[in-house]
GROMACS .gro file of C-alpha atoms in nm:
model
  313
    1MET     CA    1   0.000   0.000   0.000
    2LYS     CA    2   0.143   0.337  -0.101
    3ARG     CA    3   0.198   0.607   0.155
    4PRO     CA    4   0.082   0.966   0.104
    5LEU     CA    5   0.330   1.191  -0.076
    6ASP     CA    6   0.607   1.319   0.156
    7ALA     CA    7   0.479   1.119   0.454
    8VAL     CA    8   0.812   0.946   0.498
    9HIS     CA    9   0.733   0.833   0.850
   10GLY     CA   10   0.416   0.792   1.049
   11PRO     CA   11   0.171   0.798   0.751
   12ILE     CA   12  -0.145   1.000   0.805
   13ALA     CA   13  -0.480   0.827   0.817
   14SER     CA   14  -0.683   0.840   0.495
   15ALA     CA   15  -0.934   1.119   0.453
   16ASP     CA   16  -1.306   1.076   0.518
   17PRO     CA   17  -1.463   1.002   0.175
   18GLY     CA   18  -1.783   1.181   0.280
   19TRP     CA   19  -1.607   1.509   0.358
   20ARG     CA   20  -1.699   1.820   0.154
   21PRO     CA   21  -1.535   2.166   0.160
   22THR     CA   22  -1.712   2.461   0.318
   23PRO     CA   23  -1.917   2.648   0.051
   24GLY     CA   24  -1.718   2.934  -0.102
   25THR     CA   25  -1.377   2.780  -0.030
   26GLN     CA   26  -1.133   2.569  -0.227
   27VAL     CA   27  -1.078   2.197  -0.168
   28THR     CA   28  -0.845   2.127   0.121
   29ASP     CA   29  -0.532   1.919   0.060
   30ARG     CA   30  -0.606   1.732   0.381
   31ILE     CA   31  -0.320   1.483   0.376
   32GLN     CA   32  -0.058   1.751   0.310
   33LEU     CA   33  -0.224   1.979   0.567
   34GLY     CA   34  -0.197   1.711   0.833
   35ASP     CA   35   0.162   1.633   0.741
   36PHE     CA   36   0.256   2.002   0.753
   37LEU     CA   37   0.097   2.053   1.096
   38ARG     CA   38   0.267   1.746   1.239
   39ARG     CA   39   0.611   1.840   1.111
   40ARG     CA   40   0.584   2.200   1.233
   41ARG     CA   41   0.465   2.077   1.575
   42GLU     CA   42   0.755   1.833   1.602
   43SER     CA   43   1.006   2.104   1.505
   44LEU     CA   44   0.922   2.323   1.807
   45ARG     CA   45   1.107   2.287   2.136
   46PRO     CA   46   0.889   2.316   2.447
   47GLU     CA   47   1.143   2.539   2.623
   48ASP     CA   48   1.121   2.794   2.337
   49LEU     CA   49   0.755   2.846   2.426
   50GLY     CA   50   0.799   2.860   2.801
   51LEU     CA   51   0.692   2.497   2.854
   52ALA     CA   52   0.871   2.249   3.076
   53PRO     CA   53   1.077   2.011   2.860
   54GLY     CA   54   0.979   1.714   3.079
   55THR     CA   55   1.138   1.374   3.093
   56ARG     CA   56   0.850   1.156   2.975
   57ARG     CA   57   0.801   1.295   2.623
   58ARG     CA   58   0.770   1.011   2.375
   59THR     CA   59   0.780   1.229   2.063
   60PRO     CA   60   0.998   1.523   1.954
   61GLY     CA   61   0.867   1.876   1.984
   62LEU     CA   62   0.531   1.968   2.129
   63ARG     CA   63   0.247   1.733   2.213
   64ARG     CA   64  -0.085   1.771   2.029
   65ASP     CA   65  -0.263   1.869   2.349
   66GLU     CA   66  -0.012   2.153   2.403
   67VAL     CA   67  -0.072   2.295   2.055
   68ALA     CA   68  -0.446   2.260   2.101
   69ALA     CA   69  -0.435   2.446   2.432
   70MET     CA   70  -0.232   2.733   2.287
   71ALA     CA   71  -0.470   2.751   1.987
   72SER     CA   72  -0.779   2.747   2.217
   73MET     CA   73  -0.934   2.433   2.070
   74SER     CA   74  -0.996   2.077   2.180
   75THR     CA   75  -0.722   1.820   2.149
   76ALA     CA   76  -0.959   1.591   1.960
   77TYR     CA   77  -1.023   1.859   1.696
   78TYR     CA   78  -0.654   1.934   1.646
   79GLU     CA   79  -0.577   1.562   1.623
   80SER     CA   80  -0.841   1.526   1.352
   81LEU     CA   81  -0.658   1.787   1.142
   82GLU     CA   82  -0.322   1.612   1.174
   83GLN     CA   83  -0.487   1.282   1.088
   84ALA     CA   84  -0.668   1.421   0.779
   85ARG     CA   85  -1.011   1.380   0.937
   86GLY     CA   86  -1.284   1.617   1.049
   87PRO     CA   87  -1.429   1.934   0.892
   88GLN     CA   88  -1.246   2.196   0.689
   89PRO     CA   89  -1.087   2.441   0.938
   90SER     CA   90  -1.211   2.801   0.934
   91VAL     CA   91  -0.993   3.108   0.879
   92ALA     CA   92  -1.015   3.189   1.253
   93ILE     CA   93  -0.898   2.840   1.350
   94LEU     CA   94  -0.609   2.856   1.104
   95GLY     CA   95  -0.499   3.189   1.252
   96SER     CA   96  -0.495   3.039   1.602
   97ILE     CA   97  -0.297   2.735   1.486
   98ALA     CA   98  -0.048   2.952   1.295
   99THR     CA   99   0.014   3.158   1.609
  100ALA     CA  100   0.047   2.850   1.830
  101LEU     CA  101   0.298   2.688   1.593
  102ARG     CA  102   0.494   3.015   1.552
  103LEU     CA  103   0.466   2.997   1.174
  104THR     CA  104   0.663   3.236   0.956
  105PRO     CA  105   0.470   3.452   0.704
  106ASP     CA  106   0.552   3.206   0.425
  107GLU     CA  107   0.448   2.909   0.638
  108ARG     CA  108   0.127   3.083   0.739
  109ARG     CA  109   0.040   3.147   0.373
  110HIS     CA  110   0.113   2.782   0.294
  111LEU     CA  111  -0.115   2.670   0.578
  112TYR     CA  112  -0.411   2.871   0.448
  113LEU     CA  113  -0.365   2.743   0.094
  114LEU     CA  114  -0.346   2.381   0.208
  115ALA     CA  115  -0.668   2.435   0.404
  116GLY     CA  116  -0.848   2.576   0.099
  117HIS     CA  117  -0.859   2.942   0.204
  118ALA     CA  118  -0.709   3.260   0.059
  119PRO     CA  119  -0.418   3.374   0.279
  120PRO     CA  120  -0.490   3.695   0.475
  121MET     CA  121  -0.324   4.006   0.339
  122PRO     CA  122  -0.053   4.149   0.567
  123ALA     CA  123  -0.125   4.481   0.739
  124GLU     CA  124   0.103   4.765   0.629
  125PRO     CA  125   0.176   5.097   0.806
  126PRO     CA  126   0.026   5.402   0.629
  127ASP     CA  127   0.365   5.536   0.512
  128TYR     CA  128   0.519   5.199   0.422
  129VAL     CA  129   0.671   5.163   0.073
  130ASP     CA  130   0.792   4.821  -0.039
  131PRO     CA  131   1.178   4.835  -0.035
  132GLY     CA  132   1.225   4.614  -0.340
  133LEU     CA  133   0.983   4.815  -0.551
  134SER     CA  134   1.134   5.139  -0.423
  135TYR     CA  135   1.481   5.027  -0.534
  136THR     CA  136   1.351   4.945  -0.883
  137LEU     CA  137   1.164   5.277  -0.899
  138ASP     CA  138   1.492   5.462  -0.840
  139ALA     CA  139   1.692   5.232  -1.070
  140VAL     CA  140   1.479   5.315  -1.377
  141ALA     CA  141   1.434   5.684  -1.292
  142ALA     CA  142   1.654   5.813  -1.576
  143THR     CA  143   1.462   5.641  -1.856
  144THR     CA  144   1.122   5.517  -1.738
  145PRO     CA  145   0.830   5.699  -1.574
  146ALA     CA  146   0.717   5.478  -1.286
  147LEU     CA  147   0.514   5.482  -0.967
  148ILE     CA  148   0.435   5.257  -0.673
  149SER     CA  149   0.076   5.208  -0.561
  150ASP     CA  150  -0.103   4.991  -0.310
  151ASP     CA  151  -0.356   4.729  -0.420
  152LEU     CA  152  -0.636   4.990  -0.417
  153SER     CA  153  -0.435   5.205  -0.664
  154ASN     CA  154  -0.342   5.474  -0.411
  155VAL     CA  155  -0.012   5.625  -0.527
  156LEU     CA  156   0.263   5.588  -0.265
  157ALA     CA  157   0.575   5.700  -0.455
  158GLN     CA  158   0.676   5.836  -0.796
  159ASN     CA  159   1.004   5.896  -0.974
  160ARG     CA  160   1.084   6.233  -1.131
  161LEU     CA  161   0.984   6.139  -1.485
  162ASN     CA  162   0.643   6.025  -1.364
  163VAL     CA  163   0.594   6.349  -1.172
  164ALA     CA  164   0.701   6.549  -1.480
  165LEU     CA  165   0.433   6.374  -1.688
  166PHE     CA  166   0.143   6.359  -1.444
  167GLY     CA  167   0.216   6.582  -1.146
  168THR     CA  168   0.249   6.476  -0.784
  169PHE     CA  169  -0.005   6.225  -0.656
  170ALA     CA  170   0.162   6.061  -0.357
  171ASP     CA  171   0.112   6.356  -0.120
  172ARG     CA  172  -0.252   6.427  -0.207
  173PRO     CA  173  -0.527   6.369   0.051
  174GLY     CA  174  -0.797   6.102   0.040
  175HIS     CA  175  -0.911   5.975  -0.299
  176GLU     CA  176  -0.707   6.242  -0.480
  177LYS     CA  177  -0.409   6.005  -0.472
  178ASN     CA  178  -0.612   5.717  -0.618
  179LEU     CA  179  -0.571   5.632  -0.988
  180THR     CA  180  -0.905   5.451  -1.019
  181TRP     CA  181  -1.082   5.751  -0.866
  182HIS     CA  182  -0.924   5.987  -1.120
  183TRP     CA  183  -1.009   5.757  -1.412
  184PHE     CA  184  -1.380   5.760  -1.327
  185THR     CA  185  -1.417   6.117  -1.199
  186SER     CA  186  -1.174   6.331  -1.402
  187ALA     CA  187  -1.222   6.409  -1.770
  188HIS     CA  188  -0.883   6.580  -1.762
  189TRP     CA  189  -0.712   6.259  -1.650
  190ARG     CA  190  -0.862   6.066  -1.941
  191SER     CA  191  -0.749   6.339  -2.178
  192VAL     CA  192  -0.394   6.297  -2.048
  193LEU     CA  193  -0.403   5.916  -2.077
  194ARG     CA  194  -0.557   5.899  -2.422
  195SER     CA  195  -0.693   5.567  -2.545
  196ALA     CA  196  -0.660   5.463  -2.908
  197SER     CA  197  -1.037   5.421  -2.946
  198PRO     CA  198  -1.363   5.445  -2.748
  199GLN     CA  199  -1.362   5.065  -2.726
  200GLU     CA  200  -1.017   5.069  -2.566
  201GLU     CA  201  -1.130   5.333  -2.317
  202VAL     CA  202  -1.421   5.110  -2.213
  203ALA     CA  203  -1.185   4.813  -2.184
  204THR     CA  204  -0.958   5.016  -1.955
  205SER     CA  205  -1.255   5.110  -1.737
  206LEU     CA  206  -1.356   4.746  -1.706
  207LEU     CA  207  -1.001   4.646  -1.608
  208TYR     CA  208  -0.993   4.906  -1.330
  209VAL     CA  209  -1.326   4.781  -1.194
  210ALA     CA  210  -1.238   4.412  -1.222
  211ASP     CA  211  -0.906   4.467  -1.045
  212LEU     CA  212  -1.075   4.661  -0.764
  213ARG     CA  213  -1.339   4.388  -0.732
  214ALA     CA  214  -1.066   4.125  -0.682
  215THR     CA  215  -0.881   4.345  -0.433
  216VAL     CA  216  -1.192   4.411  -0.223
  217THR     CA  217  -1.245   4.036  -0.186
  218GLN     CA  218  -0.879   3.973  -0.101
  219ARG     CA  219  -0.897   4.243   0.167
  220GLY     CA  220  -1.208   4.090   0.318
  221HIS     CA  221  -1.418   4.401   0.242
  222ASP     CA  222  -1.218   4.614   0.487
  223PRO     CA  223  -1.326   4.977   0.559
  224ALA     CA  224  -1.079   5.139   0.317
  225ALA     CA  225  -1.188   4.921   0.026
  226ALA     CA  226  -1.558   4.954   0.110
  227ALA     CA  227  -1.534   5.334   0.133
  228LEU     CA  228  -1.361   5.363  -0.205
  229VAL     CA  229  -1.624   5.148  -0.376
  230SER     CA  230  -1.911   5.336  -0.211
  231ASP     CA  231  -1.771   5.675  -0.308
  232LEU     CA  232  -1.699   5.563  -0.666
  233ARG     CA  233  -2.053   5.431  -0.705
  234ALA     CA  234  -2.189   5.766  -0.590
  235ALA     CA  235  -1.952   5.969  -0.811
  236SER     CA  236  -1.967   5.770  -1.136
  237ALA     CA  237  -2.264   5.602  -1.304
  238GLU     CA  238  -2.019   5.428  -1.537
  239PHE     CA  239  -1.837   5.274  -1.242
  240ALA     CA  240  -2.163   5.169  -1.071
  241GLU     CA  241  -2.287   4.995  -1.386
  242MET     CA  242  -1.957   4.811  -1.439
  243TRP     CA  243  -1.928   4.720  -1.070
  244ASP     CA  244  -2.264   4.544  -1.088
  245GLN     CA  245  -2.131   4.322  -1.369
  246HIS     CA  246  -1.908   4.153  -1.106
  247ARG     CA  247  -1.606   4.103  -1.331
  248VAL     CA  248  -1.278   3.998  -1.169
  249SER     CA  249  -0.926   4.036  -1.309
  250THR     CA  250  -0.577   4.132  -1.199
  251LEU     CA  251  -0.461   4.471  -1.325
  252HIS     CA  252  -0.283   4.496  -1.657
  253CYS     CA  253  -0.248   4.800  -1.878
  254SER     CA  254  -0.282   4.864  -2.248
  255THR     CA  255  -0.066   5.097  -2.455
  256LYS     CA  256  -0.133   5.463  -2.379
  257SER     CA  257  -0.052   5.790  -2.555
  258VAL     CA  258   0.044   6.073  -2.323
  259PHE     CA  259   0.071   6.431  -2.453
  260HIS     CA  260   0.324   6.652  -2.279
  261GLU     CA  261   0.351   7.025  -2.346
  262ARG     CA  262   0.733   7.018  -2.373
  263VAL     CA  263   0.809   6.705  -2.577
  264GLY     CA  264   0.481   6.613  -2.747
  265ARG     CA  265   0.326   6.268  -2.783
  266LEU     CA  266   0.464   5.974  -2.586
  267ASP     CA  267   0.351   5.620  -2.675
  268LEU     CA  268   0.392   5.405  -2.365
  269ASP     CA  269   0.340   5.041  -2.274
  270CYS     CA  270   0.231   4.989  -1.915
  271VAL     CA  271   0.391   4.704  -1.718
  272VAL     CA  272   0.266   4.608  -1.371
  273LEU     CA  273   0.500   4.431  -1.126
  274ALA     CA  274   0.342   4.303  -0.804
  275SER     CA  275   0.554   4.249  -0.494
  276PRO     CA  276   0.532   3.902  -0.334
  277LEU     CA  277   0.604   4.060   0.006
  278SER     CA  278   0.344   4.336   0.023
  279ARG     CA  279   0.014   4.458  -0.123
  280GLN     CA  280   0.202   4.700  -0.346
  281ARG     CA  281   0.287   4.710  -0.714
  282LEU     CA  282   0.514   4.901  -0.948
  283LEU     CA  283   0.369   5.055  -1.266
  284LEU     CA  284   0.632   5.113  -1.535
  285LEU     CA  285   0.564   5.313  -1.852
  286GLN     CA  286   0.801   5.183  -2.119
  287PRO     CA  287   0.851   5.346  -2.461
  288VAL     CA  288   0.680   5.165  -2.747
  289ARG     CA  289   0.940   5.037  -2.992
  290GLY     CA  290   0.950   5.207  -3.329
  291THR     CA  291   0.828   5.542  -3.194
  292GLU     CA  292   1.010   5.860  -3.099
  293THR     CA  293   0.915   5.815  -2.735
  294THR     CA  294   1.261   5.711  -2.611
  295ASP     CA  295   1.421   6.027  -2.751
  296ARG     CA  296   1.139   6.246  -2.620
  297LEU     CA  297   1.167   6.095  -2.271
  298SER     CA  298   1.542   6.164  -2.284
  299ARG     CA  299   1.472   6.528  -2.365
  300LEU     CA  300   1.223   6.548  -2.082
  301GLN     CA  301   1.473   6.395  -1.841
  302LEU     CA  302   1.738   6.647  -1.947
  303SER     CA  303   1.497   6.936  -1.901
  304ILE     CA  304   1.394   6.837  -1.549
  305SER     CA  305   1.758   6.763  -1.458
  306GLY     CA  306   1.849   7.112  -1.575
  307GLU     CA  307   1.575   7.263  -1.362
  308ARG     CA  308   1.700   7.068  -1.062
  309SER     CA  309   2.057   7.192  -1.120
  310THR     CA  310   1.937   7.551  -1.146
  311ARG     CA  311   1.752   7.522  -0.815
  312VAL     CA  312   2.059   7.371  -0.646
  313ILE     CA  313   2.281   7.655  -0.765
   0.00000   0.00000   0.00000
């Protein structure tokens, strides 16, 4: 008889064939979930958690009843999870187990996925900017307009070329720093980011709405997300109609033409890079090949560098 994958010792009992996942969740990988819990429990030393090491422990690490007590659940329930039996654990139960087992952020995410739930999004301080994205933002500053936003499209940081094209967003109050808000409430913003056709403009609107719809769900309908949606529905009939279509998609951008008073038309491809360590993403505007955009961006960079030098002098 074959053992479950990776269960190299102490194979886990087979799953209950009558078990069904909780409605609205994904199927739990119950055997791998049980194996993961057991191995993490056995890797902990009792003394690291303020427990007496004892002399009568028959297994390495913590006992099941100790984990259950720290997670505020019955020993029988916790045992059923390690043995691939019982109901699908809830998000609240997973949080308690992750805390009891001292899981790292990556381990915690893995636990939720094995249990068939979306991992909770990490909380970030209001002024936090992802270091990796910030480094890239600075690295491309000489050639590529770029900005960093959170998952709701609030602008957190911009490089100088981006500011030269669009003005400063990061320091604005409330929704004034939000790109989705400007798209649906500002005719001027749409005139700056010109679409190639009315159909492309509609497609861009749908992408903004579908991305926000996905983000709201990932955030668990938190107050910031709920307030943005409510205010957008009140401010834009177009947004309200598209929101009710319940489309879901991650953000990606089409080619845009930006008109700048100093250098003229800039044809730009938008690239979105999401950080695996935060809710934030980097939006890069790259010159379209075969156009004069690269040269025009170089002229714009020289002009703003000259202004900076003049101010320094």
